[in-house]
Short mmCIF file of C-alpha atoms in Angstrom, two decimals:
data_model
loop_
_atom_site.label_atom_id
_atom_site.label_comp_id
_atom_site.label_asym_id
_atom_site.label_seq_id
_atom_site.Cartn_x
_atom_site.Cartn_y
_atom_site.Cartn_z
CA MET F 16 -29.11 11.26 1.35
CA VAL F 17 -32.41 11.85 3.05
CA MET F 18 -33.28 15.43 3.88
CA ILE F 19 -33.30 15.81 7.63
CA ASN F 20 -35.28 18.55 9.28
CA ASN F 21 -33.80 19.82 12.49
CA LYS F 22 -36.78 21.71 13.86
CA VAL F 23 -38.20 19.87 16.85
CA LYS F 24 -42.01 19.70 16.90
CA ILE F 25 -42.54 17.42 19.87
CA LYS F 26 -40.09 17.19 22.73
CA THR F 27 -40.55 14.44 25.27
CA THR F 28 -38.55 14.56 28.49
CA ASN F 29 -38.42 11.84 31.16
CA LEU F 30 -41.80 10.49 30.16
CA ASN F 31 -43.12 7.70 32.39
CA VAL F 32 -46.46 5.96 31.96
CA TYR F 33 -48.02 3.59 34.47
CA TYR F 34 -51.10 1.41 34.01
CA GLY F 35 -51.89 0.77 37.68
CA ASP F 36 -48.75 -0.86 39.07
CA LYS F 37 -47.34 -1.70 35.69
CA GLN F 38 -44.88 0.75 34.20
CA ALA F 39 -45.44 0.97 30.44
CA LEU F 40 -42.92 3.70 29.61
CA ASN F 41 -39.69 4.32 31.43
CA ASP F 42 -37.96 7.71 31.22
CA VAL F 43 -38.48 8.25 27.51
CA ASN F 44 -36.60 11.19 26.02
CA LEU F 45 -37.48 11.67 22.37
CA GLU F 46 -37.58 14.53 19.91
CA ILE F 47 -39.99 14.35 16.97
CA HIS F 48 -38.93 16.62 14.15
CA SER F 49 -41.25 18.88 12.23
CA LYS F 50 -42.52 17.82 8.78
CA GLU F 51 -40.83 14.48 8.89
CA VAL F 52 -42.03 10.93 9.32
CA THR F 53 -40.75 9.34 12.52
CA ALA F 54 -41.23 5.57 12.72
CA LEU F 55 -41.49 3.81 16.06
CA ILE F 56 -40.62 0.13 16.05
CA GLY F 57 -40.29 -2.58 18.67
CA PRO F 58 -41.87 -5.83 19.80
CA SER F 59 -45.50 -5.95 20.92
CA GLY F 60 -45.94 -4.42 24.35
CA CYS F 61 -42.75 -2.35 24.12
CA GLY F 62 -44.59 0.94 24.69
CA LYS F 63 -44.59 2.47 21.22
CA SER F 64 -48.39 2.79 21.02
CA THR F 65 -48.52 4.00 24.61
CA TYR F 66 -46.02 6.67 23.61
CA ILE F 67 -48.04 8.04 20.69
CA ARG F 68 -51.21 7.94 22.78
CA CYS F 69 -49.49 10.37 25.17
CA ILE F 70 -49.03 12.90 22.38
CA ASN F 71 -52.78 13.49 22.00
CA ARG F 72 -53.60 12.60 25.63
CA MET F 73 -55.53 9.50 24.61
CA ASN F 74 -54.33 7.81 27.79
CA ASP F 75 -56.59 10.21 29.75
CA VAL F 76 -59.53 7.95 28.95
CA ILE F 77 -57.93 5.06 30.84
CA ASP F 78 -58.72 5.45 34.54
CA ILE F 79 -55.73 3.58 35.91
CA CYS F 80 -53.27 5.34 33.63
CA ARG F 81 -50.82 7.83 35.13
CA VAL F 82 -48.40 9.91 33.05
CA THR F 83 -45.41 11.83 34.45
CA GLY F 84 -42.75 13.85 32.70
CA SER F 85 -42.97 16.45 30.00
CA ILE F 86 -44.31 16.57 26.46
CA GLU F 87 -43.88 19.89 24.70
CA ILE F 88 -45.41 20.68 21.34
CA ASP F 89 -43.77 23.74 19.81
CA GLY F 90 -42.43 24.46 23.30
CA ASN F 91 -45.84 24.30 25.03
CA GLU F 92 -46.34 21.71 27.74
CA ILE F 93 -49.34 19.49 26.98
CA ASN F 94 -48.99 17.09 29.87
CA LYS F 95 -50.80 19.27 32.41
CA LYS F 96 -54.37 19.37 33.70
CA GLU F 97 -55.30 22.80 32.34
CA ILE F 98 -54.79 21.72 28.74
CA ASP F 99 -58.02 21.55 26.72
CA VAL F 100 -57.69 18.08 25.23
CA VAL F 101 -60.39 18.73 22.64
CA SER F 102 -58.45 21.55 21.02
CA LEU F 103 -55.22 19.55 21.49
CA ARG F 104 -56.75 16.70 19.48
CA GLU F 105 -57.79 19.18 16.82
CA LYS F 106 -54.07 19.82 16.33
CA ILE F 107 -53.11 16.16 16.57
CA GLY F 108 -54.97 13.74 14.36
CA MET F 109 -54.83 10.00 14.73
CA VAL F 110 -55.26 7.04 12.41
CA PHE F 111 -55.64 3.56 13.83
CA GLN F 112 -54.72 0.03 12.86
CA LYS F 113 -58.22 -0.92 11.76
CA PRO F 114 -60.03 1.63 9.61
CA ASN F 115 -62.84 2.98 11.77
CA PRO F 116 -65.07 5.30 9.74
CA PHE F 117 -68.17 6.59 11.53
CA PRO F 118 -71.40 4.82 10.52
CA LYS F 119 -72.22 7.85 8.42
CA SER F 120 -71.84 8.97 4.82
CA ILE F 121 -68.43 9.58 3.29
CA TYR F 122 -69.22 13.31 3.35
CA ASP F 123 -70.28 13.29 6.99
CA ASN F 124 -67.20 11.37 8.04
CA VAL F 125 -65.01 14.19 6.76
CA SER F 126 -67.28 17.10 7.78
CA TYR F 127 -67.75 15.77 11.32
CA GLY F 128 -64.59 17.31 12.77
CA PRO F 129 -64.84 20.72 11.05
CA ASN F 130 -68.48 20.78 12.16
CA ILE F 131 -67.86 20.23 15.87
CA HIS F 132 -64.88 22.59 15.84
CA GLY F 133 -66.92 25.20 13.93
CA LEU F 134 -64.45 25.51 11.09
CA ALA F 135 -66.99 26.15 8.31
CA GLU F 136 -69.42 29.04 8.38
CA ASN F 137 -71.61 27.67 5.60
CA LYS F 138 -72.28 24.71 3.32
CA VAL F 139 -70.08 26.06 0.52
CA LYS F 140 -67.13 26.32 2.89
CA MET F 141 -67.82 22.83 4.28
CA ASP F 142 -68.00 21.38 0.74
CA GLU F 143 -64.63 22.94 0.11
CA ILE F 144 -63.10 21.45 3.27
CA VAL F 145 -64.49 18.00 2.44
CA GLU F 146 -63.18 18.16 -1.12
CA THR F 147 -59.73 19.43 -0.11
CA SER F 148 -59.38 16.84 2.65
CA LEU F 149 -60.41 13.99 0.36
CA LYS F 150 -58.02 15.26 -2.30
CA LYS F 151 -55.16 15.45 0.21
CA ALA F 152 -55.97 11.90 1.26
CA ALA F 153 -55.85 10.85 -2.43
CA LEU F 154 -59.43 9.58 -2.25
CA TRP F 155 -61.43 12.32 -4.00
CA ASN F 156 -61.40 10.81 -7.49
CA GLU F 157 -62.66 7.51 -6.19
CA VAL F 158 -65.54 8.91 -4.10
CA LYS F 159 -66.56 12.27 -5.58
CA ASP F 160 -69.68 10.76 -7.18
CA ARG F 161 -70.77 8.80 -4.12
CA LEU F 162 -70.26 11.19 -1.20
CA ASN F 163 -73.61 10.24 0.30
CA GLU F 164 -72.86 6.54 0.47
CA PRO F 165 -71.81 5.10 3.82
CA GLY F 166 -68.09 5.30 4.64
CA THR F 167 -68.24 1.62 5.53
CA SER F 168 -69.18 0.75 1.92
CA LEU F 169 -65.61 1.55 0.82
CA SER F 170 -62.80 -1.01 0.58
CA GLY F 171 -60.40 -1.35 3.54
CA GLY F 172 -57.72 0.78 1.91
CA GLN F 173 -60.26 3.45 0.92
CA GLN F 174 -61.69 3.43 4.46
CA GLN F 175 -58.20 4.03 5.84
CA ARG F 176 -57.71 6.95 3.46
CA LEU F 177 -61.15 8.23 4.52
CA CYS F 178 -59.91 8.14 8.12
CA ILE F 179 -56.83 10.10 7.03
CA ALA F 180 -59.11 12.62 5.26
CA ARG F 181 -61.16 12.85 8.47
CA ALA F 182 -57.97 13.44 10.48
CA ILE F 183 -56.69 16.20 8.22
CA SER F 184 -60.07 17.93 7.79
CA VAL F 185 -59.50 19.90 11.01
CA ASN F 186 -56.10 21.21 9.89
CA PRO F 187 -53.94 19.29 12.35
CA GLU F 188 -50.20 19.84 12.71
CA VAL F 189 -49.34 16.30 13.71
CA ILE F 190 -50.74 12.99 12.45
CA LEU F 191 -50.28 9.92 14.61
CA MET F 192 -50.59 6.59 12.84
CA ASP F 193 -50.80 3.38 14.81
CA GLU F 194 -50.02 0.53 12.39
CA PRO F 195 -52.17 2.13 9.68
CA CYS F 196 -51.44 -0.52 7.05
CA SER F 197 -51.50 -3.74 9.04
CA ALA F 198 -55.02 -4.59 7.82
CA LEU F 199 -54.37 -3.56 4.20
CA ASP F 200 -53.21 -5.40 1.09
CA PRO F 201 -49.94 -4.36 -0.60
CA ILE F 202 -51.60 -2.04 -3.14
CA ALA F 203 -53.65 -0.24 -0.47
CA THR F 204 -50.48 -0.08 1.65
CA ALA F 205 -48.53 1.46 -1.24
CA LYS F 206 -51.26 4.11 -1.63
CA ILE F 207 -51.03 5.04 2.06
CA GLU F 208 -47.23 5.15 1.89
CA GLU F 209 -47.36 7.35 -1.20
CA LEU F 210 -49.83 9.55 0.68
CA MET F 211 -47.45 9.81 3.65
CA ASP F 212 -44.69 11.07 1.36
CA GLU F 213 -47.06 13.80 0.26
CA LEU F 214 -48.50 14.56 3.71
CA LYS F 215 -45.12 14.99 5.37
CA LYS F 216 -44.63 18.19 3.37
CA SER F 217 -47.39 19.76 5.47
CA TYR F 218 -47.61 17.65 8.63
CA THR F 219 -45.42 16.03 11.24
CA ILE F 220 -46.11 12.30 11.16
CA VAL F 221 -45.41 9.66 13.78
CA ILE F 222 -46.07 6.09 12.69
CA VAL F 223 -46.00 2.93 14.76
CA THR F 224 -45.23 -0.03 12.52
CA HIS F 225 -44.28 -3.67 12.80
CA SER F 226 -42.96 -3.68 9.26
CA MET F 227 -39.24 -2.88 9.17
CA SER F 228 -39.32 -2.33 5.44
CA GLN F 229 -42.23 0.07 5.84
CA ALA F 230 -40.24 2.03 8.42
CA VAL F 231 -37.32 2.19 5.97
CA ARG F 232 -39.58 3.25 3.11
CA VAL F 233 -41.60 5.97 4.79
CA SER F 234 -39.57 7.47 7.62
CA GLN F 235 -36.62 9.78 8.01
CA ARG F 236 -36.04 8.90 11.67
CA THR F 237 -36.65 5.70 13.58
CA GLY F 238 -36.93 4.99 17.28
CA PHE F 239 -36.62 1.51 18.73
CA PHE F 240 -38.56 0.72 21.94
CA HIS F 241 -38.08 -2.29 24.16
CA LEU F 242 -39.79 -3.05 27.48
CA GLY F 243 -40.98 0.54 27.84
CA LYS F 244 -37.60 2.10 27.14
CA LEU F 245 -36.47 4.00 24.08
CA ILE F 246 -33.34 2.02 23.26
CA GLU F 247 -32.12 4.01 20.27
CA VAL F 248 -33.29 6.77 17.99
CA ASP F 249 -31.42 7.96 14.92
CA THR F 250 -31.84 8.63 11.25
CA THR F 251 -33.63 5.72 9.60
CA GLU F 252 -30.63 5.16 7.34
CA LYS F 253 -28.33 4.77 10.34
CA ILE F 254 -30.73 2.49 12.23
CA PHE F 255 -31.20 0.06 9.36
CA LYS F 256 -27.63 0.04 8.01
CA ASN F 257 -25.55 0.31 11.13
CA PRO F 258 -27.41 0.77 14.45
CA ASN F 259 -25.35 1.65 17.51
CA ASN F 260 -27.16 -0.64 19.90
CA LYS F 261 -26.84 -4.43 19.71
CA MET F 262 -30.44 -4.86 20.88
CA THR F 263 -31.67 -2.70 17.98
CA GLN F 264 -29.63 -4.76 15.55
CA ASP F 265 -30.83 -8.07 16.97
CA TYR F 266 -34.45 -6.90 16.72
CA ILE F 267 -34.36 -5.52 13.17
CA THR F 268 -32.41 -8.50 11.85
CA GLY F 269 -34.81 -11.01 13.40
CA ARG F 270 -32.42 -12.34 16.05
CA PHE F 271 -34.39 -11.23 19.07
CA GLY F 272 -34.54 -14.14 21.50
CA MET V 14 -21.37 -8.10 14.63
CA SER V 15 -23.96 -10.26 16.31
CA ASP V 16 -23.41 -13.55 18.04
CA GLU V 17 -27.14 -14.29 18.27
CA ALA V 18 -28.75 -16.62 15.73
CA HIS V 19 -31.76 -15.64 13.62
CA ILE V 20 -35.14 -16.83 14.83
CA VAL V 21 -35.78 -18.18 11.32
CA LYS V 22 -33.36 -21.08 10.90
CA SER V 23 -33.50 -21.11 7.10
CA TYR V 24 -32.31 -17.47 7.04
CA GLU V 25 -29.36 -18.48 9.19
CA GLU V 26 -28.64 -21.32 6.76
CA GLU V 27 -28.86 -19.05 3.74
CA LEU V 28 -26.27 -16.68 5.19
CA GLN V 29 -24.10 -19.64 6.21
CA ASN V 30 -24.30 -21.06 2.67
CA LEU V 31 -23.35 -17.68 1.27
CA ASN V 32 -20.36 -17.58 3.59
CA ASP V 33 -19.38 -21.14 2.57
CA SER V 34 -19.58 -20.29 -1.13
CA LEU V 35 -17.39 -17.24 -0.65
CA ILE V 36 -14.77 -19.20 1.31
CA LYS V 37 -14.75 -21.89 -1.37
CA MET V 38 -14.36 -19.22 -4.05
CA GLY V 39 -11.56 -17.58 -2.06
CA SER V 40 -9.66 -20.82 -1.68
CA LEU V 41 -10.02 -21.62 -5.39
CA THR V 42 -8.81 -18.13 -6.32
CA GLU V 43 -5.87 -18.52 -3.95
CA SER V 44 -4.83 -21.76 -5.69
CA GLN V 45 -5.23 -20.25 -9.15
CA LEU V 46 -3.08 -17.27 -8.22
CA ALA V 47 -0.42 -19.50 -6.63
CA ASP V 48 -0.41 -21.86 -9.60
CA SER V 49 -0.13 -19.04 -12.10
CA MET V 50 2.84 -17.53 -10.23
CA GLU V 51 4.59 -20.89 -10.07
CA ALA V 52 3.86 -21.56 -13.74
CA ILE V 53 5.12 -18.20 -15.01
CA ILE V 54 8.38 -18.51 -13.14
CA LYS V 55 8.96 -22.06 -14.39
CA VAL V 56 7.44 -21.26 -17.81
CA ASP V 57 5.30 -24.35 -17.27
CA LYS V 58 3.02 -24.42 -20.33
CA GLU V 59 1.15 -27.55 -19.23
CA SER V 60 0.07 -25.97 -15.95
CA ALA V 61 -0.95 -22.86 -17.87
CA ASP V 62 -3.61 -24.87 -19.71
CA LYS V 63 -5.03 -26.19 -16.45
CA ILE V 64 -5.13 -22.73 -14.90
CA ILE V 65 -6.96 -21.34 -17.94
CA ALA V 66 -9.51 -24.18 -17.79
CA ASN V 67 -9.99 -23.86 -14.01
CA ASP V 68 -11.06 -20.23 -14.22
CA ALA V 69 -14.55 -21.37 -15.23
CA LYS V 70 -15.02 -22.87 -11.74
CA ILE V 71 -14.45 -19.47 -10.14
CA ASN V 72 -16.91 -17.86 -12.55
CA GLU V 73 -19.50 -20.52 -11.73
CA LEU V 74 -19.12 -19.83 -8.03
CA ARG V 75 -19.57 -16.12 -8.62
CA ALA V 76 -22.78 -16.79 -10.52
CA LYS V 77 -23.92 -19.06 -7.68
CA ILE V 78 -23.18 -16.33 -5.11
CA ASP V 79 -25.07 -13.75 -7.23
CA ASN V 80 -28.07 -16.06 -7.16
CA GLN V 81 -27.80 -16.76 -3.45
CA ILE V 82 -27.65 -13.02 -2.77
CA MET V 83 -30.67 -12.28 -4.94
CA THR V 84 -32.60 -14.92 -2.99
CA VAL V 85 -31.59 -13.42 0.37
CA LEU V 86 -32.49 -9.89 -0.79
CA VAL V 87 -35.91 -10.96 -2.05
CA LYS V 88 -36.81 -13.33 0.75
CA ARG V 89 -35.34 -11.57 3.76
CA ALA V 90 -34.95 -7.85 2.97
CA PRO V 91 -31.80 -7.99 5.13
CA MET V 92 -31.14 -5.18 7.60
CA ALA V 93 -28.09 -3.81 9.41
CA ILE V 94 -25.31 -6.44 9.76
CA ASP V 95 -27.18 -8.86 7.47
CA LEU V 96 -27.48 -6.18 4.80
CA ARG V 97 -23.79 -5.39 5.12
CA ILE V 98 -22.85 -9.09 4.94
CA THR V 99 -24.97 -9.52 1.81
CA ILE V 100 -23.68 -6.46 -0.02
CA SER V 101 -20.04 -6.98 1.01
CA THR V 102 -20.16 -10.64 -0.05
CA LEU V 103 -21.46 -9.57 -3.45
CA LYS V 104 -18.62 -7.08 -3.85
CA ILE V 105 -15.93 -9.45 -2.53
CA SER V 106 -17.07 -12.24 -4.86
CA HIS V 107 -16.70 -9.90 -7.83
CA ASP V 108 -13.20 -8.89 -6.74
CA LEU V 109 -12.27 -12.58 -6.34
CA GLU V 110 -13.57 -13.27 -9.81
CA ARG V 111 -11.38 -10.48 -11.20
CA ILE V 112 -8.35 -11.87 -9.35
CA GLY V 113 -9.16 -15.22 -10.99
CA ASP V 114 -9.31 -13.51 -14.38
CA LEU V 115 -5.92 -11.91 -13.77
CA ALA V 116 -4.40 -15.28 -12.78
CA LYS V 117 -5.82 -16.65 -16.03
CA SER V 118 -4.31 -13.70 -17.97
CA VAL V 119 -0.91 -14.46 -16.41
CA ALA V 120 -1.29 -18.11 -17.48
CA LYS V 121 -2.19 -17.02 -21.02
CA LYS V 122 1.10 -15.12 -21.25
CA ILE V 123 3.10 -18.29 -20.47
CA LYS V 124 2.37 -20.06 -23.73
CA PRO V 125 3.88 -17.48 -26.11
CA LEU V 126 7.01 -17.02 -23.97
CA PRO V 127 9.97 -17.75 -26.27
CA HIS V 128 12.22 -19.29 -23.61
CA ASP V 129 12.85 -19.55 -19.86
CA LEU V 130 12.99 -16.39 -17.80
CA PRO V 131 16.44 -14.93 -17.34
CA LYS V 132 17.64 -15.34 -13.75
CA GLU V 133 17.91 -11.61 -13.12
CA LEU V 134 14.15 -11.17 -13.63
CA ILE V 135 12.99 -14.04 -11.47
CA GLY V 136 13.82 -12.57 -8.04
CA SER V 137 11.56 -9.50 -8.09
CA LEU V 138 8.75 -11.26 -9.91
CA ARG V 139 8.76 -14.03 -7.31
CA ARG V 140 8.84 -11.55 -4.44
CA LEU V 141 5.90 -9.64 -5.95
CA GLY V 142 3.95 -12.85 -6.53
CA ASP V 143 4.67 -14.06 -2.98
CA LEU V 144 3.55 -10.77 -1.47
CA VAL V 145 0.28 -10.67 -3.42
CA GLN V 146 -0.43 -14.30 -2.51
CA LYS V 147 0.25 -13.49 1.14
CA GLN V 148 -2.09 -10.49 0.91
CA LEU V 149 -4.84 -12.69 -0.56
CA ARG V 150 -4.36 -15.37 2.10
CA ASN V 151 -4.43 -12.74 4.84
CA VAL V 152 -7.55 -11.03 3.52
CA LEU V 153 -9.37 -14.36 3.34
CA ASP V 154 -8.29 -15.16 6.91
CA ALA V 155 -9.38 -11.68 7.97
CA TYR V 156 -12.78 -12.35 6.37
CA LEU V 157 -13.10 -15.64 8.26
CA ASN V 158 -12.18 -14.00 11.56
CA LYS V 159 -13.94 -10.71 10.76
CA SER V 160 -10.76 -8.90 11.77
CA LYS V 161 -10.93 -5.15 11.31
CA GLU V 162 -7.26 -4.73 12.27
CA SER V 163 -6.09 -7.23 9.61
CA ALA V 164 -8.28 -5.49 7.01
CA ILE V 165 -6.52 -2.19 7.75
CA THR V 166 -3.04 -3.80 7.64
CA ILE V 167 -3.77 -5.47 4.28
CA TRP V 168 -5.14 -2.21 2.90
CA LYS V 169 -2.00 -0.37 3.95
CA ASN V 170 0.31 -3.10 2.62
CA ASP V 171 -0.74 -2.38 -0.95
CA GLU V 172 1.99 0.26 -0.92
CA GLN V 173 4.55 -2.55 -0.74
CA VAL V 174 2.88 -4.26 -3.71
CA ASP V 175 3.20 -1.03 -5.67
CA ASP V 176 6.87 -0.65 -4.72
CA LEU V 177 7.71 -4.23 -5.72
CA THR V 178 5.80 -3.79 -8.99
CA ASN V 179 7.89 -0.72 -9.66
CA THR V 180 11.13 -2.62 -9.05
CA ALA V 181 10.05 -5.57 -11.20
CA MET V 182 9.02 -3.29 -14.06
CA ASN V 183 12.31 -1.39 -13.94
CA GLU V 184 14.20 -4.65 -14.13
CA VAL V 185 12.20 -5.73 -17.18
CA ALA V 186 12.87 -2.33 -18.77
CA ASP V 187 16.63 -2.74 -18.12
CA PHE V 188 16.47 -6.22 -19.64
CA LEU V 189 14.74 -4.83 -22.71
CA GLY V 190 17.36 -2.11 -22.97
CA LYS V 191 20.08 -4.71 -23.33
CA SER V 192 18.91 -6.10 -26.67
CA LYS V 193 16.07 -5.71 -29.13
CA LYS V 194 15.80 -9.51 -29.13
CA ASN V 195 14.38 -9.24 -25.63
CA LEU V 196 11.34 -7.28 -26.82
CA GLU V 197 8.84 -10.14 -26.97
CA LEU V 198 9.67 -11.62 -23.58
CA ALA V 199 9.86 -8.19 -21.96
CA THR V 200 6.47 -7.15 -23.32
CA HIS V 201 4.81 -10.27 -21.96
CA LEU V 202 6.49 -9.81 -18.60
CA LEU V 203 5.35 -6.20 -18.34
CA PHE V 204 1.76 -7.39 -18.79
CA VAL V 205 2.26 -10.16 -16.27
CA THR V 206 3.72 -7.75 -13.68
CA LYS V 207 0.87 -5.30 -14.20
CA ASN V 208 -1.68 -8.11 -13.83
CA ILE V 209 -0.20 -9.18 -10.50
CA GLU V 210 -0.25 -5.61 -9.28
CA ARG V 211 -3.91 -5.30 -10.28
CA ALA V 212 -4.71 -8.49 -8.39
CA GLY V 213 -3.22 -6.66 -5.40
CA ASP V 214 -5.63 -3.77 -5.99
CA HIS V 215 -8.59 -6.15 -5.91
CA ILE V 216 -7.29 -7.53 -2.62
CA THR V 217 -7.33 -4.03 -1.12
CA ASN V 218 -10.91 -3.65 -2.44
CA ILE V 219 -11.77 -6.81 -0.52
CA ALA V 220 -10.13 -5.36 2.60
CA GLU V 221 -12.30 -2.24 2.15
CA SER V 222 -15.49 -4.30 1.75
CA LEU V 223 -14.57 -6.34 4.81
CA TYR V 224 -13.98 -3.21 6.86
CA TYR V 225 -17.40 -1.88 5.81
CA LEU V 226 -19.01 -5.21 6.68
CA ILE V 227 -17.55 -5.07 10.19
CA GLU V 228 -17.79 -1.36 10.98
CA GLY V 229 -20.65 -0.11 8.80
CA GLU V 230 -18.37 2.73 7.74
CA TYR V 231 -15.91 3.17 4.91
CA LEU V 232 -12.15 3.17 5.45
CA GLU V 233 -11.20 6.82 5.62
CA GLY V 234 -8.63 8.55 3.45
CA ALA V 235 -6.87 7.67 0.24
CA ARG V 236 -5.14 4.35 -0.03
CA PRO V 237 -1.35 4.66 0.35
CA LYS V 238 0.36 4.31 -3.00
CA GLY V 239 3.91 3.33 -3.93
CA LYS V 240 6.10 5.75 -5.81
CA ASP V 241 5.87 6.20 -9.55
CA ILE V 242 3.16 3.63 -10.11
CA GLU V 243 0.61 4.67 -12.63
CA LYS V 244 -2.76 3.24 -11.70
CA ASN V 245 -5.28 2.41 -14.33
#
């Protein structure tokens, strides 16, 4: 049996998202549990990426986007104007589909966040943060002798782990991953999945994935989205062995018409 | 259960072929069990040879199903109902193979029988054989129709198999008590009776696998058992 954590980290209530006239999310009620991996699955355009972009207020950068409803992190509402999105994003890191290191050195990629958030008082402290973050991202041994080389000189899988190191360098509580392995080969994917197993001990992780088997491998809970609605959320074991909803079953078994 | 077809047609075909193999295996096992019951009652040694030889066909089908299942697991990583179909089919095919083995064991006991069965032993043995055959037929029908209700009924009916086994065994024991000359025949018949009862147990296993396939949950509670039957 999978260990299930019952502490809710992120509570979403009646969340609606509109891009202009188009409604992208429809009354989503979802609880993300602390120090677990929650996988979000569903066909393209179902709203899963829109959902995770609400958690760190990434949708704010889209002019025509309007978000209603409530998102609480540790009981604090984040979906309100007064929230300082910069410090919110310090708490909520994000990793994207395509590795996107800054056009800077490996070292600078990781020190960038701690630098702008003023997390290191001196170079010794910053070196420590960079080393710890790269170690946590399981990349340190591969890059420790080439920290001044550009981040873009690394392989795709290494770049993705560099992005994870960059995300965790500012001590976030939540890591959002939007299809983090879709551009990676199976070995690089396995390294990220292994890393997720390790990271979930310290962080709450939400991953959007198109790979059912990846969702089964890495997550403890799974939510299925369709046409902007959360159709079903349950333990991953339940969803993939015996889902309650026929639509969930038809999607995960490849019957979706 | 889902009435929608898979987007990938070859996946649909693979599951259909798996289903066809299992039905073929079920029907072969049904014949073998029926033939072995008929042969033991008539002490038909010629049929016994055929039954023993035919068992290989059931084993071949089981091997074929094992292979088909490995292919589905590797190619499709089946989920939800497809996963339950795959795993349940694997389990059911192994229970059918064991029922085939037991029919073969019954047939093997026919050859050393010293003479025809005494009339007083035929009644209970036939009733037990008929009931187990009916249970097998019903569980195969239930599999075809994916009937949860039938699966539960078959599972519960094993109690009757146990009771009839008990009666048949007592009659053999009484027969043995009459004369030491009866020892050889009685010993063989005790084995035969026990084998039929064990075939019944495999049928209830199939009912359990079928229930899991349909519901995604295990049948709750202990299986009802007849009185005084020692399970092994």
